XYZ file of C-alpha atoms in Angstrom:
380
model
C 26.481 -124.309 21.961
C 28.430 -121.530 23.864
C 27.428 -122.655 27.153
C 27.178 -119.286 29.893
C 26.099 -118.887 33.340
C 22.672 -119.818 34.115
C 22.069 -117.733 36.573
C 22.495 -113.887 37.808
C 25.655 -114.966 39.733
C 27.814 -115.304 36.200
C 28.897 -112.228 34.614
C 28.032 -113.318 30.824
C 24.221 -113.097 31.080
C 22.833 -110.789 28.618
C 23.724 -111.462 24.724
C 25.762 -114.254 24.515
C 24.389 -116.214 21.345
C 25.046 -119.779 20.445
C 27.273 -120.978 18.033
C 25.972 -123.026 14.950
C 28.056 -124.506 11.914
C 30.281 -126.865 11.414
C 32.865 -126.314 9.047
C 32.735 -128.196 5.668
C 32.361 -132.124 5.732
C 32.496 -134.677 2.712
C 28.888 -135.630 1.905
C 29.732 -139.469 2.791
C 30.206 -137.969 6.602
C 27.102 -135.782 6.620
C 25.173 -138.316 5.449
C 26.371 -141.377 7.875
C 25.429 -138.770 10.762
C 21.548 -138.514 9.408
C 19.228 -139.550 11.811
C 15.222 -138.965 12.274
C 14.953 -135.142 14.431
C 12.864 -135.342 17.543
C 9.102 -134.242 17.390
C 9.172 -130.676 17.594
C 5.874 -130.882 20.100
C 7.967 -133.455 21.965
C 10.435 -131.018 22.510
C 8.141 -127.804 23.244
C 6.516 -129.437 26.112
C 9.816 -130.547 27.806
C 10.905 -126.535 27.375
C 8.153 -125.627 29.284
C 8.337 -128.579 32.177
C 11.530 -130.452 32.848
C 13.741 -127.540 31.668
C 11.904 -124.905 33.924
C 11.165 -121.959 31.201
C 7.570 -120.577 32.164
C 6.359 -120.641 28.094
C 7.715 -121.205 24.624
C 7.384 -121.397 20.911
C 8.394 -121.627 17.536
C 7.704 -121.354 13.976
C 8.664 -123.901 10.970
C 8.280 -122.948 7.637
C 8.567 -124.716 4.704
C 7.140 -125.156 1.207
C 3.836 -126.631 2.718
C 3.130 -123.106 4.410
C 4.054 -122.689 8.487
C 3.288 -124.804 11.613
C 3.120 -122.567 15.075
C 2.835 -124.389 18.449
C 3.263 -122.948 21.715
C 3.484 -124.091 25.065
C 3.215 -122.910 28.858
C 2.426 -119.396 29.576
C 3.673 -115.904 28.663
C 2.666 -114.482 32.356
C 3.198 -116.885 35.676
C 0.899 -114.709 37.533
C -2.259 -114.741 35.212
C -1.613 -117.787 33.676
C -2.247 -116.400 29.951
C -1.000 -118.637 27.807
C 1.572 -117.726 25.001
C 0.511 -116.641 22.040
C 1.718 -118.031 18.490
C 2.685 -113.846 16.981
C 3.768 -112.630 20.236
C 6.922 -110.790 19.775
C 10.128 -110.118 21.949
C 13.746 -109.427 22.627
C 15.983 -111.640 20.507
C 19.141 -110.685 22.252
C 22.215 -111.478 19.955
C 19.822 -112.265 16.944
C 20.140 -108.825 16.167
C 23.809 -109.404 15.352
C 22.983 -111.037 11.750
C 20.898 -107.809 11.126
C 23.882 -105.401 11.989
C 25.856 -107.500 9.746
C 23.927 -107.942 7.254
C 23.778 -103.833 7.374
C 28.054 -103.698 6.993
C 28.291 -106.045 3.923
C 25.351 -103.889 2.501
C 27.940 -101.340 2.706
C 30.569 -102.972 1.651
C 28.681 -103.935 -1.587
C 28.161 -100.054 -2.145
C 32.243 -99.483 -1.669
C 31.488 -97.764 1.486
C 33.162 -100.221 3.977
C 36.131 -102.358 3.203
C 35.670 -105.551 4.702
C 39.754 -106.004 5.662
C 39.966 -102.343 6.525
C 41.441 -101.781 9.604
C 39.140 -100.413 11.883
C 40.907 -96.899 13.071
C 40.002 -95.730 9.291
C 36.087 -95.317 10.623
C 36.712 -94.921 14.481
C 39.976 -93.345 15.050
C 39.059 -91.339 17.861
C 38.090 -94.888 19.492
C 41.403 -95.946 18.972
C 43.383 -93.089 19.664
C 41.403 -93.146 22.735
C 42.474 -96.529 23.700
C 46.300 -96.710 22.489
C 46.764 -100.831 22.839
C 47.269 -103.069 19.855
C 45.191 -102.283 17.282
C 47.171 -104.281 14.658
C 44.848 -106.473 12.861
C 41.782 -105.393 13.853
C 39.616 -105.344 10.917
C 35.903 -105.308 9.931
C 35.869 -108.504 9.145
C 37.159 -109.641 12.382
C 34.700 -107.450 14.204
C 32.048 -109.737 12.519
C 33.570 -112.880 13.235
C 34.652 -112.790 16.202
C 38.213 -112.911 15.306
C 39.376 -109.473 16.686
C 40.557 -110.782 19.870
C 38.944 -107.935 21.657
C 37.352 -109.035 25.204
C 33.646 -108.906 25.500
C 32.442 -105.895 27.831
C 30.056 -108.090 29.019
C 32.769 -109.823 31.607
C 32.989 -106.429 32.882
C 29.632 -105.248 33.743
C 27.632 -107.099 36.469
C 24.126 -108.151 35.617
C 22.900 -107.275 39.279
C 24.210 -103.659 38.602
C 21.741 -103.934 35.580
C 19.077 -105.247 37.347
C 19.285 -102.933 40.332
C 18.628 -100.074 37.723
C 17.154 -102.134 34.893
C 15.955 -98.538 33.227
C 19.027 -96.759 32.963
C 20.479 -95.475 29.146
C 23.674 -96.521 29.032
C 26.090 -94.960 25.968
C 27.953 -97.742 23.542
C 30.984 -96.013 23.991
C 30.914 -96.386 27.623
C 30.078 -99.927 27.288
C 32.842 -100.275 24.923
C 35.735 -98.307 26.914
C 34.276 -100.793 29.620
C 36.230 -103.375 27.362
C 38.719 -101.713 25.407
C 41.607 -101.342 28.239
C 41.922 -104.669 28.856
C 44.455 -107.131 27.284
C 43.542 -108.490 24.093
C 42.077 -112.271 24.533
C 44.711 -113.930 21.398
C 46.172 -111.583 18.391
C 43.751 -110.759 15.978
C 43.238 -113.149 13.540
C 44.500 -115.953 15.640
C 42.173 -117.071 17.718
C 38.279 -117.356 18.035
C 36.322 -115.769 20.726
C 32.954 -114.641 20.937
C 32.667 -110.728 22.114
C 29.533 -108.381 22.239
C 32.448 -105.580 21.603
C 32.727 -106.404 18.052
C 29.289 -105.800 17.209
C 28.890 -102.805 19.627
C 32.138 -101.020 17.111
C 29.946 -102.773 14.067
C 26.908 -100.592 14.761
C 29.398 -97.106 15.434
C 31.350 -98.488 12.010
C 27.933 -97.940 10.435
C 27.007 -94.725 12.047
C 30.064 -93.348 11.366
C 29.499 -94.432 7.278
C 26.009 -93.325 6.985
C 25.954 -90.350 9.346
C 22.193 -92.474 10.655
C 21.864 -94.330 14.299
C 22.545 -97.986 12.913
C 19.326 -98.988 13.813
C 17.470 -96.298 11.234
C 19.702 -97.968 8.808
C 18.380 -101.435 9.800
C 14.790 -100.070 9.365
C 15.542 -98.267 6.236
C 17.126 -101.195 4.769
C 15.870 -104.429 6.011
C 12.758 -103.775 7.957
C 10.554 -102.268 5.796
C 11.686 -103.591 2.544
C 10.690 -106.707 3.957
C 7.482 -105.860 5.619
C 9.012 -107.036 8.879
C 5.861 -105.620 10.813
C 6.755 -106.898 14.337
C 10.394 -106.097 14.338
C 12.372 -102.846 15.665
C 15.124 -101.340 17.385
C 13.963 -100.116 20.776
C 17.017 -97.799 21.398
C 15.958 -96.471 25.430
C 12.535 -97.830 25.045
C 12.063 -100.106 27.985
C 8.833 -101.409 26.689
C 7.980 -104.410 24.007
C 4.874 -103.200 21.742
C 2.552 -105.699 20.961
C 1.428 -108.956 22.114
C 4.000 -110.967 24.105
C 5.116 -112.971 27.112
C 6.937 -111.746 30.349
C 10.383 -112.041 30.322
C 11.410 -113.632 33.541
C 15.104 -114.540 35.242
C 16.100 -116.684 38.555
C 18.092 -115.141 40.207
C 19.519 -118.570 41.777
C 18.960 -122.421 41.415
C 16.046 -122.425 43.839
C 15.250 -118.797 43.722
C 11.268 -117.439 42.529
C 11.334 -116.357 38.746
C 11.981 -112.608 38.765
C 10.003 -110.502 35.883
C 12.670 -108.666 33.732
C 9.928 -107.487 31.031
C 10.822 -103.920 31.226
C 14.638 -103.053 30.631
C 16.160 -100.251 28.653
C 17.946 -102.287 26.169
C 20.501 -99.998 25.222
C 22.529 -101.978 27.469
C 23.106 -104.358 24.353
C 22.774 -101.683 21.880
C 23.912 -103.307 18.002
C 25.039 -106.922 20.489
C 21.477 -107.636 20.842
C 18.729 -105.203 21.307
C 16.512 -105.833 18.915
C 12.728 -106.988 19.277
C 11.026 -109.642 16.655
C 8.632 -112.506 16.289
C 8.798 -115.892 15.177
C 7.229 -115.242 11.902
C 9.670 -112.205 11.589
C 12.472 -113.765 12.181
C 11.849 -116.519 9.431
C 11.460 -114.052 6.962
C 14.367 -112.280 7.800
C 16.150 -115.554 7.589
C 14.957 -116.582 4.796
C 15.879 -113.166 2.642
C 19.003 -113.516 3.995
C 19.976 -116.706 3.059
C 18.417 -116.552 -0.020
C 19.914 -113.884 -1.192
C 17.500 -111.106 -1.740
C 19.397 -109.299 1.369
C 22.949 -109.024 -0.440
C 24.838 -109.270 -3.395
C 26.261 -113.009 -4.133
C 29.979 -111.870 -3.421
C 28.620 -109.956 -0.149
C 26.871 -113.371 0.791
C 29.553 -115.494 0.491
C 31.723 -113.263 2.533
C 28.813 -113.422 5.150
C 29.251 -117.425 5.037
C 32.848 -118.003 4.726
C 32.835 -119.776 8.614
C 35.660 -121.047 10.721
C 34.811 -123.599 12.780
C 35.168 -122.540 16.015
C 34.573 -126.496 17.971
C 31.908 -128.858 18.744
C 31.161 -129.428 14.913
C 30.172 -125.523 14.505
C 31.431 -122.711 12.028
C 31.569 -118.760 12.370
C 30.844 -116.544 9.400
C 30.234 -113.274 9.481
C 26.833 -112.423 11.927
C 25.480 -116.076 10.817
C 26.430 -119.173 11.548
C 26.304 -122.776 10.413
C 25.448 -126.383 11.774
C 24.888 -129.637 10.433
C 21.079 -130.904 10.601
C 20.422 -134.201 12.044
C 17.981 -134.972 9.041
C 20.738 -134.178 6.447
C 22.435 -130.582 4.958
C 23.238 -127.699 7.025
C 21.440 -124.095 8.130
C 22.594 -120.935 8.499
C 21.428 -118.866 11.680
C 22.183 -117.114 15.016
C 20.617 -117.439 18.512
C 20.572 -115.171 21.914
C 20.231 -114.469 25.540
C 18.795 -111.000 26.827
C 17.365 -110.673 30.290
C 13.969 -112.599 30.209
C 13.942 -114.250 26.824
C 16.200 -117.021 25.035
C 16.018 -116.893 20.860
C 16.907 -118.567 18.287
C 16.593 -119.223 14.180
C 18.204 -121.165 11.473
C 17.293 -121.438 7.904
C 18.016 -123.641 4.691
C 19.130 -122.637 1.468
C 15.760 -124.574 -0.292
C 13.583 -122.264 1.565
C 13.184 -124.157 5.366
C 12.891 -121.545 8.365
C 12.380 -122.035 11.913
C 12.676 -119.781 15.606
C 12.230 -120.135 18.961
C 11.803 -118.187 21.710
C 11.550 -119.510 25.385
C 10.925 -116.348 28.213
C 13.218 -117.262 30.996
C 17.216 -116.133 30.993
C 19.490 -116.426 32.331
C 18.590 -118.817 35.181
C 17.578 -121.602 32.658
C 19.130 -124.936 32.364
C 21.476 -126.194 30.227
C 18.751 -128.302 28.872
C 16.721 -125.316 28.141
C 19.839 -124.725 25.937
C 20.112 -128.121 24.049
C 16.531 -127.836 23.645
C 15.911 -124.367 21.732
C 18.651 -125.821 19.687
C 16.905 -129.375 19.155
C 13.573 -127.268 18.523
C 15.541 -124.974 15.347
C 16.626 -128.214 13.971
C 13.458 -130.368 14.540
C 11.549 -127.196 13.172
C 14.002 -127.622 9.922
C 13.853 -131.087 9.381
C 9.969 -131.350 10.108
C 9.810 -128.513 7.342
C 11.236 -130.684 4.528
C 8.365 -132.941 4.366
């Protein structure tokens, strides 16, 4: 996992998702790493005491139908406890959407994949003369462009301080774009909420639609995906769900972050799901009802990118303690921490703890243990 600050002091607190994925392994080596996945209750409970989040829960899904637990509370004040269809923000979960929106496109000859990216934005990069060399699509979606993240620009207290403020994707990008490159494109790995933020203008640009009416028109409702939108300035999360809290410091009181305009993540990570969503999403996507086969192996050609994880293109990969591999994505987004991995045989689990940043890095290792528990629990 992509470890980031914990806390408000840390620049790189809104979308930053986790990596998944390892890159391909003989069998004999997946196998000898098989061992039995933690309880997933086991693992719920210690979300919601010893790693500080206020409430949490997840989803599994698998052939024998879907387990939901919760645990903790969705509102510190009243005590409510969380509820198993509440929804809310999934931060960088929303990248796998945008993406999945691109190869779409690509499929109908629309986008080229290894076009450079001044053929659909070349007023961005007129208006920002650096190297541009190499800066495809493709590298946009995996994180391969080398362009820094705008996120190490823009302070989360400044967000905070005016938590309902629109804020424009180009600013956000220009935020980024006249800085020096992080490696040449196509030679490094780094992960950067820029690439997805030019993704979603790549997209309006193509259709002539906001990218998010494009995510409704072609994922949302062909899937039923009754829970799930794209806010744009809408501060507010419809529905059921729990309040989104940060902490501000180590020892500091939990600070409600419920209400923020997420346009300050834009096509990085402003969506808003639910568990059950989120599987199903997952599990069109990886089973290919989503995209064409050659889109979908584009989407999971991944580079590993360290620590026994891969990159593809908006989805990732990781090796399951149980046996096999999943495809998925996570993310952070004031006041909720996300994340979801599926299984090409049909397994699907997501999390969602409300408290970041100012969790622990054991709130981190445990979403992650809960996807893969969730997975391996599923294949009974």
């Amino acid at each position: 996992m992509n470890k980031h600050k914990r806390t408000l002091s840390g620049a790189l607190a809104l979308a930053v998702a986790f990596g998944v994925a390892a890159g391909m392994q003989s069998a004999g080596t997946a196998a000898a790493s098989e061992r039995p996945a933690e309880p997933l209750p086991g693992i719920l409970h210690r979300l919601t005491t010893v790693d500080g989040a206020p409430g949490a829960l997840v989803e599994a899904r698998g052939r024998n139908g879907a387990t939901v637990l919760t645990s903790g509370v969705a509102d510190v004040v009243s005590g409510e406890p969380v509820r198993g269809d509440s929804r809310f923000r999934i931060g960088s979960m929303t990248k796998p959407f945008v993406a999945t929106v691109v190869l779409q496109l690509v499929g109908e000859h629309r986008i080229a994949l290894d076009a450079p990216v001044e053929r659909y934005l070349p007023d961005v990069v007129r208006d920002h003369p650096g190297d541009w060399r190499g800066v495809t699509v493709r590298r946009l979606l995996q994180h391969t462009s080398g362009l820094p993240d705008y996120l190490d620009f823009l302070s989360p207290q400044d967000i905070l301080t005016d938590p309902l403020a629109h804020r424009e994707a180009r600013d956000l990008v220009d935020l980024a774009l006249d800085r020096p490159r992080t490696f040449r494109p196509g030679h490094g790995w780094d992960y950067s909420n820029t690439n997805y933020l030019l993704a979603g203008m790549v997209i309006e640009k193509v259709t002539g639609r906001p990218y998010g009416e494009e995510i409704r028109r072609r994922i949302i409702q062909p899937l039923g995906l009754t829970a799930t939108i794209v806010p744009g300035d809408d501060p507010a999360i419809p529905g059921a769900h729990p309040r989104g809290y940060v902490r501000p410091g180590k020892d500091a009181p939990l600070m409600d972050a419920t209400a923020v305009n997420p346009s300050v993540a834009g096509a990085s990570g402003e969506m808003i799901s639910s568990a059950s969503d989120l599987n199903r999403f997952l599990d069109a996507l990886v089973g290919g009802r989503l995209l064409e086969p050659a889109q979908l192996r584009e989407m999971m050609k991944a580079r590993p990118v360290g620590d026994g994880r891969a990159y593809g293109l908006g989805l990732e990969r990781r090796w399951l303690p149980c046996g096999g591999s999943y495809w998925g994505h996570g993310g952070d987004i004031f006041g909720f921490q996300t994340a979801g991995g599926a299984t090409v045989d049909g397994r699907q689990t997501s999390v969602m703890a409300n408290l970041d940043p100012g969790g622990t890095d054991a709130q981190d290792d445990d979403i992650q243990n809960a996807v893969e528990a969730g997975l391996c629990a599923a294949r009974k």
